[in-house]
Amino acid sequence: MAVLMLLAYVRIKLSPGLIKWLAIAISAAAFGYIHFRNPGATAITMFGNGLGGLMYGIAFLGGRNIWLPVGLHFGWNFFQGAIFASRSAATPSMA
């Protein structure tokens, strides 16, 4: 209950423009934290994923719908896995 009261207070005291950026910052931090469960994740990759979440949040504000950030995320995953992955990492060793 106290958390809801705090959020209501913040909502009343902050301007609508600041609320948007606060929401983007919180969602970007959550995006980075959620991706910490990825194999080989470190604090640096979590920070990088948080920056990606920031980019997706800004894309959402610019596009005014969810499809632009979804497309950016799909494109990033595609290029990271299918295009930029090293061939030796993708195939098992014969040794």
Coordinates of N, CA and C in Angstrom, one line a residue:
M1 N 0.8 -1.2 0.0 CA 0.0 0.0 0.0 C 0.9 1.3 0.0
A2 N 2.0 1.2 0.7 CA 2.8 2.4 0.8 C 3.5 2.6 -0.5
V3 N 3.8 1.6 -1.3 CA 4.4 1.8 -2.6 C 3.4 2.5 -3.5
L4 N 2.1 2.1 -3.5 CA 1.1 2.8 -4.3 C 0.9 4.2 -3.9
M5 N 1.0 4.5 -2.6 CA 0.9 5.9 -2.2 C 2.1 6.7 -2.7
L6 N 3.3 6.1 -2.6 CA 4.5 6.8 -3.1 C 4.4 7.1 -4.6
L7 N 3.9 6.1 -5.4 CA 3.7 6.3 -6.8 C 2.7 7.3 -7.1
A8 N 1.6 7.4 -6.4 CA 0.6 8.4 -6.6 C 1.2 9.8 -6.3
Y9 N 2.0 9.9 -5.2 CA 2.7 11.2 -4.9 C 3.6 11.6 -6.0
V10 N 4.4 10.7 -6.5 CA 5.3 11.0 -7.6 C 4.6 11.4 -8.8
R11 N 3.5 10.7 -9.1 CA 2.6 11.1 -10.3 C 2.1 12.5 -10.2
I12 N 1.7 12.9 -9.0 CA 1.1 14.2 -8.8 C 2.2 15.3 -8.9
K13 N 3.3 15.0 -8.3 CA 4.3 16.1 -8.2 C 5.2 16.2 -9.4
L14 N 5.3 15.2 -10.2 CA 6.2 15.3 -11.4 C 5.3 15.7 -12.6
S15 N 6.0 16.4 -13.6 CA 5.3 16.8 -14.8 C 5.1 15.6 -15.7
P16 N 4.1 15.6 -16.6 CA 3.8 14.5 -17.4 C 5.0 14.1 -18.3
G17 N 5.8 15.1 -18.7 CA 7.0 14.8 -19.5 C 8.0 14.0 -18.7
L18 N 8.2 14.4 -17.4 CA 9.1 13.7 -16.6 C 8.7 12.3 -16.2
I19 N 7.4 12.1 -16.1 CA 6.8 10.8 -15.8 C 7.2 9.8 -17.0
K20 N 7.1 10.3 -18.2 CA 7.4 9.4 -19.4 C 8.9 9.0 -19.3
W21 N 9.8 9.9 -19.0 CA 11.2 9.5 -18.9 C 11.5 8.7 -17.7
L22 N 10.8 8.9 -16.6 CA 10.9 8.0 -15.4 C 10.5 6.6 -15.8
A23 N 9.4 6.5 -16.5 CA 8.8 5.2 -16.9 C 9.8 4.5 -17.8
I24 N 10.4 5.2 -18.7 CA 11.4 4.6 -19.7 C 12.6 4.2 -18.9
A25 N 13.1 5.0 -18.0 CA 14.3 4.6 -17.2 C 14.0 3.3 -16.4
I26 N 12.8 3.2 -15.8 CA 12.5 2.0 -15.0 C 12.3 0.8 -15.9
S27 N 11.7 1.0 -17.0 CA 11.5 -0.2 -17.9 C 12.9 -0.6 -18.5
A28 N 13.7 0.4 -18.8 CA 15.1 0.0 -19.3 C 15.9 -0.8 -18.3
A29 N 15.8 -0.3 -17.0 CA 16.5 -1.1 -16.0 C 15.9 -2.5 -15.8
A30 N 14.6 -2.6 -15.9 CA 14.0 -3.9 -15.8 C 14.4 -4.8 -17.0
F31 N 14.5 -4.2 -18.2 CA 14.9 -4.9 -19.4 C 16.3 -5.5 -19.2
G32 N 17.2 -4.6 -18.7 CA 18.6 -5.1 -18.5 C 18.6 -6.2 -17.4
Y33 N 17.9 -6.0 -16.4 CA 17.8 -7.0 -15.3 C 17.3 -8.4 -15.8
I34 N 16.2 -8.3 -16.6 CA 15.6 -9.6 -17.1 C 16.6 -10.3 -17.9
H35 N 17.4 -9.6 -18.7 CA 18.4 -10.3 -19.6 C 19.6 -10.7 -18.9
F36 N 19.7 -10.5 -17.6 CA 20.8 -11.0 -16.8 C 20.8 -12.5 -16.7
R37 N 19.7 -13.1 -16.9 CA 19.6 -14.6 -16.9 C 20.1 -15.2 -18.2
N38 N 20.5 -14.5 -19.2 CA 21.0 -15.0 -20.4 C 22.4 -15.7 -20.1
P39 N 22.7 -16.8 -20.9 CA 23.9 -17.5 -20.7 C 25.1 -16.5 -20.9
G40 N 26.1 -16.6 -20.0 CA 27.3 -15.7 -20.1 C 27.1 -14.3 -19.8
A41 N 26.0 -13.9 -19.2 CA 25.7 -12.5 -18.9 C 26.6 -12.0 -17.7
T42 N 27.0 -10.8 -17.8 CA 27.7 -10.1 -16.8 C 27.1 -8.8 -16.5
A43 N 27.7 -8.1 -15.5 CA 27.2 -6.8 -15.2 C 27.3 -5.8 -16.4
I44 N 28.3 -6.0 -17.2 CA 28.5 -5.1 -18.3 C 27.4 -5.4 -19.4
T45 N 27.1 -6.7 -19.6 CA 26.1 -7.0 -20.6 C 24.7 -6.6 -20.1
M46 N 24.5 -6.6 -18.8 CA 23.3 -6.2 -18.2 C 23.1 -4.7 -18.4
F47 N 24.2 -3.9 -18.3 CA 24.2 -2.5 -18.5 C 23.9 -2.2 -20.0
G48 N 24.5 -3.0 -20.9 CA 24.3 -2.8 -22.3 C 22.9 -3.1 -22.7
N49 N 22.3 -4.2 -22.1 CA 20.9 -4.5 -22.4 C 20.0 -3.4 -21.8
G50 N 20.4 -2.8 -20.7 CA 19.6 -1.6 -20.2 C 19.6 -0.5 -21.2
L51 N 20.8 -0.2 -21.8 CA 20.8 0.8 -22.8 C 20.0 0.5 -24.0
G52 N 19.9 -0.8 -24.3 CA 19.0 -1.3 -25.4 C 17.6 -1.0 -25.0
G53 N 17.2 -1.3 -23.8 CA 15.9 -1.0 -23.3 C 15.5 0.5 -23.4
L54 N 16.5 1.3 -23.1 CA 16.4 2.8 -23.2 C 16.1 3.1 -24.7
M55 N 16.8 2.5 -25.6 CA 16.6 2.7 -27.0 C 15.2 2.3 -27.4
Y56 N 14.7 1.1 -26.9 CA 13.4 0.6 -27.3 C 12.3 1.5 -26.7
G57 N 12.5 2.1 -25.5 CA 11.6 3.0 -24.9 C 11.4 4.3 -25.7
I58 N 12.6 4.8 -26.1 CA 12.6 6.0 -27.0 C 11.9 5.8 -28.3
A59 N 12.1 4.6 -28.9 CA 11.5 4.2 -30.1 C 10.0 4.1 -29.9
F60 N 9.6 3.6 -28.8 CA 8.1 3.5 -28.5 C 7.5 4.9 -28.4
L61 N 8.2 5.9 -27.8 CA 7.7 7.2 -27.7 C 7.6 7.9 -29.1
G62 N 8.6 7.6 -29.9 CA 8.7 8.2 -31.3 C 7.6 7.6 -32.2
G63 N 7.4 6.3 -32.1 CA 6.5 5.6 -33.0 C 5.1 5.6 -32.5
R64 N 4.9 5.8 -31.2 CA 3.6 5.8 -30.6 C 2.9 4.5 -30.7
N65 N 3.6 3.4 -30.9 CA 3.0 2.1 -30.8 C 4.2 1.1 -30.5
I66 N 3.8 -0.2 -30.3 CA 4.8 -1.2 -29.8 C 5.6 -1.8 -31.0
W67 N 5.1 -1.6 -32.2 CA 5.7 -2.3 -33.3 C 7.1 -1.9 -33.7
L68 N 7.5 -0.6 -33.5 CA 8.8 -0.2 -33.8 C 9.8 -0.8 -32.8
P69 N 9.6 -0.7 -31.5 CA 10.6 -1.4 -30.6 C 10.6 -2.9 -30.8
V70 N 9.5 -3.6 -31.1 CA 9.5 -5.0 -31.4 C 10.3 -5.3 -32.6
G71 N 10.1 -4.5 -33.7 CA 10.9 -4.7 -34.9 C 12.4 -4.5 -34.6
L72 N 12.8 -3.5 -33.9 CA 14.2 -3.2 -33.5 C 14.8 -4.4 -32.7
H73 N 14.0 -4.9 -31.8 CA 14.5 -6.0 -31.0 C 14.6 -7.3 -31.8
F74 N 13.7 -7.6 -32.7 CA 13.8 -8.7 -33.6 C 15.0 -8.6 -34.5
G75 N 15.2 -7.4 -35.1 CA 16.4 -7.1 -35.9 C 17.7 -7.3 -35.2
W76 N 17.7 -6.8 -34.0 CA 19.0 -7.0 -33.2 C 19.2 -8.4 -32.9
N77 N 18.2 -9.2 -32.5 CA 18.4 -10.6 -32.2 C 18.8 -11.4 -33.4
F78 N 18.2 -11.0 -34.6 CA 18.5 -11.7 -35.8 C 20.0 -11.5 -36.2
F79 N 20.4 -10.2 -36.2 CA 21.8 -9.9 -36.6 C 22.8 -10.4 -35.6
Q80 N 22.5 -10.4 -34.4 CA 23.4 -10.9 -33.4 C 23.6 -12.4 -33.5
G81 N 22.5 -13.1 -33.7 CA 22.6 -14.6 -33.7 C 23.0 -15.1 -35.1
A82 N 22.3 -14.7 -36.1 CA 22.5 -15.3 -37.5 C 23.6 -14.6 -38.3
I83 N 23.8 -13.4 -38.1 CA 24.8 -12.7 -38.9 C 26.2 -12.5 -38.2
F84 N 26.2 -12.1 -36.9 CA 27.4 -11.8 -36.2 C 28.0 -12.9 -35.4
A85 N 27.2 -14.0 -35.3 CA 27.8 -15.1 -34.5 C 28.9 -15.8 -35.3
S86 N 30.0 -16.1 -34.5 CA 31.1 -16.8 -35.2 C 30.7 -18.2 -35.6
R87 N 31.3 -18.6 -36.6 CA 31.0 -20.0 -37.1 C 31.5 -21.1 -36.2
S88 N 32.6 -20.8 -35.5 CA 33.2 -21.8 -34.6 C 32.3 -22.0 -33.4
A89 N 31.6 -20.9 -33.0 CA 30.8 -21.0 -31.8 C 29.5 -21.7 -32.1
A90 N 29.1 -21.6 -33.4 CA 27.8 -22.2 -33.8 C 27.9 -23.7 -34.1
T91 N 29.1 -24.2 -34.4 CA 29.2 -25.6 -34.7 C 30.0 -26.3 -33.6
P92 N 29.7 -27.5 -33.3 CA 30.4 -28.2 -32.2 C 31.8 -28.6 -32.7
S93 N 32.7 -28.7 -31.8 CA 34.1 -29.1 -32.1 C 34.2 -30.5 -32.5
M94 N 35.0 -30.9 -33.5 CA 35.2 -32.2 -33.9 C 36.3 -32.9 -33.2
A95 N 37.0 -32.2 -32.3 CA 38.2 -32.8 -31.6 C 37.8 -33.7 -30.5

